[in-house]
Amino acid sequence: MPVNPEVEGRTYPKIPTYVVSRVKVAEFAAAVGAKDPVHTDVEHARSLGYSDVVAPPTFAVIVAQQAEAAAITDPEAGIDFSRLVHGEEGFTHHRPLVAGDEITAATTVDRVRSAGGHSMVTLKTAITTTEGDPVCDVNCVVVIRGEA
Amino acid sequence: MPQISELAVGDSIGSTEIAVDRATFVRYAGASGDFNPIHWDEKFATSVGLPSVIGHGMWTMGAAVSLVGEWVGDPGRVVEYGVRFSAPVVVEYDSATPLAVTGTIKKIDGDRVTVELTATQGGTKVLSRALATVDLSER
């Protein structure tokens, strides 16, 4: 069943405040094999001018995927999660995420289109501080495979 | 940090090989909060038509960009990063093939340098259009 194109343009509510922690940054860095001490050593991070340890470039996906869940589970969109694969991902960082940041995120369905029996859904997620300052824009394309 | 004046389009930023096994993806599932069983449960993965457990695309994306962070000496300098997922990283039970990553300078625009990453597993390209832009400006 194709994804309902009428959800195009829909913006979902912001997620609850997410607080970036040193422990989670270190855990994520270890999981992707990012060995740079800026992720784990506060003094080193401060020597480079950051207020605290810096999250790896793809860390924002944790927050983005929490926000995207509202779109993916919207019953009106009709997305079959079991047929969903990740097509593309992109981050535009206005500044790096650092431990102590209090952020939130909201996802908008940018585009729904059909191609070769599949549905491609482009989700744009704006990650901001709780004060509303831009932190990271996330672009995600998911492909919902059609029935063979 | 690399000096812009010493860089040229086409320069290599180096290469790396990253070992993967099932534990890699269990660990990434916990770190990222993405517990989709296709990434750690072989019975489930094969039941939905996959060859075996496959890695998270986002793990591959995150692992590949570490090469850029190491080259710059500060991963906080990565201002743009985007990829297309062209094939899954397949993780056999006890003989998974490592991920091979290389990077080449694609564009230099003022203080911003864009690196094109190539990520392959056993000759299969798992990312395409993988571009990371770093800001090398004075601070």
Short mmCIF file of C-alpha atoms in Angstrom, two decimals:
data_model
loop_
_atom_site.label_atom_id
_atom_site.label_comp_id
_atom_site.label_asym_id
_atom_site.label_seq_id
_atom_site.Cartn_x
_atom_site.Cartn_y
_atom_site.Cartn_z
CA MET A 1 0.00 0.00 0.00
CA PRO A 2 1.55 3.31 -1.03
CA VAL A 3 2.14 6.05 1.51
CA ASN A 4 -0.64 8.62 1.65
CA PRO A 5 0.66 11.74 -0.17
CA GLU A 6 -1.77 13.91 1.82
CA VAL A 7 0.61 13.89 4.79
CA GLU A 8 3.07 15.96 2.74
CA GLY A 9 3.70 19.24 4.54
CA ARG A 10 2.59 17.93 7.91
CA THR A 11 4.75 18.92 10.90
CA TYR A 12 4.63 16.81 14.05
CA PRO A 13 5.00 18.08 17.62
CA LYS A 14 8.40 18.64 19.17
CA ILE A 15 9.89 15.82 21.21
CA PRO A 16 10.43 16.30 24.95
CA THR A 17 13.72 18.02 25.86
CA TYR A 18 16.76 15.85 25.19
CA VAL A 19 19.82 16.58 27.34
CA VAL A 20 23.14 15.63 25.71
CA SER A 21 25.25 13.79 28.29
CA ARG A 22 28.96 12.97 28.45
CA VAL A 23 28.14 9.32 29.01
CA LYS A 24 25.93 9.07 25.92
CA VAL A 25 28.46 10.93 23.75
CA ALA A 26 31.21 8.53 24.87
CA GLU A 27 28.96 5.51 24.34
CA PHE A 28 27.96 6.63 20.84
CA ALA A 29 31.55 7.46 19.88
CA ALA A 30 32.68 3.99 21.00
CA ALA A 31 29.85 2.37 19.03
CA VAL A 32 30.89 4.00 15.74
CA GLY A 33 34.62 3.62 16.42
CA ALA A 34 35.25 7.38 16.78
CA LYS A 35 38.44 7.49 18.85
CA ASP A 36 39.08 11.25 18.89
CA PRO A 37 39.56 12.41 22.51
CA VAL A 38 37.26 15.40 21.88
CA HIS A 39 34.37 12.94 22.45
CA THR A 40 35.57 11.74 25.85
CA ASP A 41 38.15 14.13 27.34
CA VAL A 42 36.60 17.34 28.69
CA GLU A 43 39.96 19.10 29.08
CA HIS A 44 40.92 18.31 25.49
CA ALA A 45 37.53 19.55 24.24
CA ARG A 46 37.97 22.78 26.21
CA SER A 47 41.46 23.25 24.77
CA LEU A 48 39.82 23.33 21.33
CA GLY A 49 37.35 25.97 22.46
CA TYR A 50 34.31 23.82 23.23
CA SER A 51 32.39 24.09 26.47
CA ASP A 52 32.32 20.31 26.94
CA VAL A 53 32.85 17.03 25.07
CA VAL A 54 31.70 17.13 21.44
CA ALA A 55 29.24 14.61 19.98
CA PRO A 56 30.27 12.73 16.80
CA PRO A 57 28.83 14.17 13.55
CA THR A 58 26.02 11.59 13.32
CA PHE A 59 25.01 11.68 17.02
CA ALA A 60 22.08 13.95 16.14
CA VAL A 61 20.37 10.93 14.59
CA ILE A 62 19.36 9.79 18.10
CA VAL A 63 17.25 12.90 18.49
CA ALA A 64 16.13 13.04 14.85
CA GLN A 65 14.82 9.48 14.92
CA GLN A 66 12.80 10.22 18.06
CA ALA A 67 11.13 13.09 16.19
CA GLU A 68 10.73 11.11 12.94
CA ALA A 69 8.86 8.37 14.81
CA ALA A 70 5.78 10.60 14.94
CA ALA A 71 5.67 10.76 11.14
CA ILE A 72 6.49 7.09 10.61
CA THR A 73 3.79 5.92 13.02
CA ASP A 74 1.14 8.44 11.89
CA PRO A 75 -1.79 6.14 11.01
CA GLU A 76 -2.87 8.56 8.29
CA ALA A 77 0.52 8.18 6.54
CA GLY A 78 0.08 4.42 6.26
CA ILE A 79 3.78 3.57 6.48
CA ASP A 80 4.44 -0.17 6.81
CA PHE A 81 7.43 -0.16 9.17
CA SER A 82 8.33 -3.76 8.33
CA ARG A 83 8.96 -2.71 4.70
CA LEU A 84 10.91 0.43 5.56
CA VAL A 85 14.57 0.85 4.61
CA HIS A 86 16.81 3.86 5.06
CA GLY A 87 17.61 5.52 1.73
CA GLU A 88 19.52 8.70 2.49
CA GLU A 89 20.61 10.76 5.45
CA GLY A 90 22.14 14.20 5.71
CA PHE A 91 23.12 16.60 8.47
CA THR A 92 23.70 20.33 8.33
CA HIS A 93 25.30 21.37 11.59
CA HIS A 94 24.90 24.98 12.63
CA ARG A 95 27.24 24.14 15.50
CA PRO A 96 28.42 20.88 17.06
CA LEU A 97 26.37 19.26 19.80
CA VAL A 98 28.19 19.29 23.13
CA ALA A 99 27.43 17.67 26.48
CA GLY A 100 25.05 19.80 28.48
CA ASP A 101 23.03 20.95 25.46
CA GLU A 102 19.29 20.92 26.04
CA ILE A 103 17.66 20.37 22.67
CA THR A 104 14.42 19.43 21.01
CA ALA A 105 13.36 18.41 17.50
CA ALA A 106 10.36 18.47 15.20
CA THR A 107 9.87 16.54 11.95
CA THR A 108 8.08 17.71 8.81
CA VAL A 109 7.09 15.42 5.94
CA ASP A 110 8.76 17.22 3.07
CA ARG A 111 7.88 14.95 0.20
CA VAL A 112 6.05 11.71 -0.58
CA ARG A 113 6.57 10.16 -3.97
CA SER A 114 6.22 6.82 -5.70
CA ALA A 115 9.03 5.28 -7.74
CA GLY A 116 9.13 1.80 -9.22
CA GLY A 117 6.41 0.47 -6.93
CA HIS A 118 8.10 1.86 -3.83
CA SER A 119 7.24 4.92 -1.77
CA MET A 120 9.98 7.42 -0.93
CA VAL A 121 9.32 9.71 2.00
CA THR A 122 11.59 12.69 2.71
CA LEU A 123 11.56 13.78 6.35
CA LYS A 124 13.13 17.03 7.47
CA THR A 125 13.88 17.42 11.15
CA ALA A 126 14.90 20.70 12.77
CA ILE A 127 16.95 20.25 15.92
CA THR A 128 17.06 23.38 18.04
CA THR A 129 17.97 24.38 21.55
CA THR A 130 15.01 24.59 23.91
CA GLU A 131 15.28 28.38 23.35
CA GLY A 132 14.75 27.82 19.62
CA ASP A 133 18.27 28.42 18.30
CA PRO A 134 19.10 26.19 15.32
CA VAL A 135 21.54 23.38 16.03
CA CYS A 136 21.18 20.84 13.22
CA ASP A 137 18.94 20.24 10.21
CA VAL A 138 18.47 16.58 9.39
CA ASN A 139 17.31 15.26 6.04
CA CYS A 140 16.17 11.63 5.94
CA VAL A 141 14.75 9.63 3.05
CA VAL A 142 13.03 6.37 3.88
CA VAL A 143 11.93 3.89 1.25
CA ILE A 144 8.87 1.77 1.84
CA ARG A 145 9.31 -1.25 -0.41
CA GLY A 146 6.28 -2.13 -2.48
CA GLU A 147 4.74 -5.60 -2.48
CA ALA A 148 6.74 -7.78 -4.89
CA MET B 1 44.59 20.73 11.50
CA PRO B 2 45.37 20.68 7.75
CA GLN B 3 46.32 24.02 6.17
CA ILE B 4 43.97 25.01 3.35
CA SER B 5 46.88 26.39 1.29
CA GLU B 6 48.48 22.94 1.27
CA LEU B 7 45.38 21.08 0.09
CA ALA B 8 44.27 20.33 -3.46
CA VAL B 9 41.23 18.72 -5.03
CA GLY B 10 42.01 15.05 -5.59
CA ASP B 11 44.27 14.68 -2.54
CA SER B 12 43.72 11.58 -0.44
CA ILE B 13 42.94 12.04 3.24
CA GLY B 14 43.94 8.45 3.95
CA SER B 15 42.11 5.19 4.47
CA THR B 16 41.05 2.88 7.25
CA GLU B 17 39.58 -0.57 7.77
CA ILE B 18 36.94 -1.07 10.44
CA ALA B 19 36.22 -4.53 11.83
CA VAL B 20 32.56 -5.46 12.29
CA ASP B 21 30.84 -8.27 14.12
CA ARG B 22 27.44 -8.86 15.68
CA ALA B 23 28.54 -7.18 18.90
CA THR B 24 29.31 -4.00 16.94
CA PHE B 25 25.64 -3.68 16.04
CA VAL B 26 24.29 -4.67 19.43
CA ARG B 27 26.46 -1.90 20.83
CA TYR B 28 25.26 0.59 18.19
CA ALA B 29 21.64 -0.40 18.84
CA GLY B 30 22.08 0.48 22.50
CA ALA B 31 23.96 3.70 21.80
CA SER B 32 21.52 4.95 19.16
CA GLY B 33 18.24 3.57 20.47
CA ASP B 34 17.55 1.79 17.13
CA PHE B 35 16.68 -1.75 18.19
CA ASN B 36 15.27 -2.99 14.87
CA PRO B 37 15.89 -6.78 15.10
CA ILE B 38 17.24 -6.97 11.52
CA HIS B 39 20.46 -5.61 13.04
CA TRP B 40 21.00 -8.31 15.68
CA ASP B 41 18.55 -11.21 15.28
CA GLU B 42 19.51 -13.56 12.45
CA LYS B 43 16.27 -15.55 12.56
CA PHE B 44 14.27 -12.36 12.19
CA ALA B 45 16.58 -10.92 9.50
CA THR B 46 16.38 -14.01 7.29
CA SER B 47 12.61 -14.24 7.84
CA VAL B 48 12.19 -10.85 6.10
CA GLY B 49 14.37 -11.89 3.18
CA LEU B 50 17.76 -10.53 4.23
CA PRO B 51 20.92 -12.62 3.64
CA SER B 52 21.90 -12.41 7.34
CA VAL B 53 22.01 -9.76 10.04
CA ILE B 54 22.73 -6.38 8.45
CA GLY B 55 24.33 -3.37 10.10
CA HIS B 56 22.54 -0.10 10.73
CA GLY B 57 23.09 2.25 7.79
CA MET B 58 23.59 4.95 10.39
CA TRP B 59 26.40 2.92 11.96
CA THR B 60 28.15 2.76 8.59
CA MET B 61 27.64 6.47 8.07
CA GLY B 62 29.00 7.27 11.54
CA ALA B 63 31.96 4.89 11.26
CA ALA B 64 33.00 6.20 7.83
CA VAL B 65 33.13 9.86 8.89
CA SER B 66 35.58 9.07 11.70
CA LEU B 67 38.29 9.10 9.02
CA VAL B 68 37.46 12.77 8.34
CA GLY B 69 37.49 13.66 12.04
CA GLU B 70 40.90 12.01 12.48
CA TRP B 71 42.28 13.82 9.42
CA VAL B 72 41.12 17.22 10.68
CA GLY B 73 41.99 16.49 14.30
CA ASP B 74 38.60 17.82 15.42
CA PRO B 75 35.34 16.06 14.48
CA GLY B 76 33.45 19.17 15.66
CA ARG B 77 34.60 20.79 12.41
CA VAL B 78 32.26 18.62 10.31
CA VAL B 79 29.51 21.05 9.25
CA GLU B 80 27.76 19.03 6.53
CA TYR B 81 27.56 15.30 6.05
CA GLY B 82 25.27 13.36 3.78
CA VAL B 83 25.13 9.87 2.27
CA ARG B 84 22.97 7.54 0.25
CA PHE B 85 22.75 3.97 1.48
CA SER B 86 23.48 1.82 -1.56
CA ALA B 87 23.89 -1.64 -0.01
CA PRO B 88 23.70 -3.10 3.50
CA VAL B 89 26.74 -4.16 5.53
CA VAL B 90 26.12 -7.89 5.90
CA VAL B 91 27.33 -9.39 9.18
CA GLU B 92 27.92 -13.13 9.12
CA TYR B 93 27.97 -14.89 12.49
CA ASP B 94 31.73 -15.42 12.76
CA SER B 95 33.31 -14.17 9.53
CA ALA B 96 32.07 -10.67 8.82
CA THR B 97 34.07 -8.75 6.24
CA PRO B 98 35.46 -5.42 7.52
CA LEU B 99 34.34 -2.04 6.24
CA ALA B 100 36.99 -0.27 4.13
CA VAL B 101 36.89 3.52 4.01
CA THR B 102 38.89 5.97 1.92
CA GLY B 103 38.50 9.71 1.41
CA THR B 104 39.45 12.18 -1.32
CA ILE B 105 39.16 15.96 -1.42
CA LYS B 106 36.35 16.82 -3.81
CA LYS B 107 35.97 20.59 -3.39
CA ILE B 108 37.64 23.54 -1.65
CA ASP B 109 35.47 26.60 -1.12
CA GLY B 110 37.06 29.30 1.04
CA ASP B 111 37.63 27.71 4.45
CA ARG B 112 35.38 24.78 3.66
CA VAL B 113 36.74 21.53 2.32
CA THR B 114 34.47 18.76 1.06
CA VAL B 115 35.70 15.18 1.22
CA GLU B 116 34.14 12.35 -0.74
CA LEU B 117 34.18 9.11 1.23
CA THR B 118 34.15 5.65 -0.29
CA ALA B 119 32.91 2.87 1.98
CA THR B 120 33.00 -0.72 0.76
CA GLN B 121 32.56 -4.16 2.26
CA GLY B 122 34.23 -6.95 0.26
CA GLY B 123 34.17 -4.83 -2.89
CA THR B 124 30.51 -3.79 -2.52
CA LYS B 125 29.93 -0.08 -2.22
CA VAL B 126 27.71 0.42 0.84
CA LEU B 127 27.52 4.23 0.72
CA SER B 128 27.24 6.46 -2.31
CA ARG B 129 27.39 10.23 -2.64
CA ALA B 130 29.04 10.28 0.79
CA LEU B 131 30.19 13.87 1.20
CA ALA B 132 31.51 15.47 4.38
CA THR B 133 32.34 19.18 4.56
CA VAL B 134 34.69 20.52 7.22
CA ASP B 135 35.19 24.12 8.30
CA LEU B 136 38.91 24.83 8.63
CA SER B 137 38.57 28.53 9.50
CA GLU B 138 40.68 30.16 12.20
CA ARG B 139 38.93 30.43 15.55
#
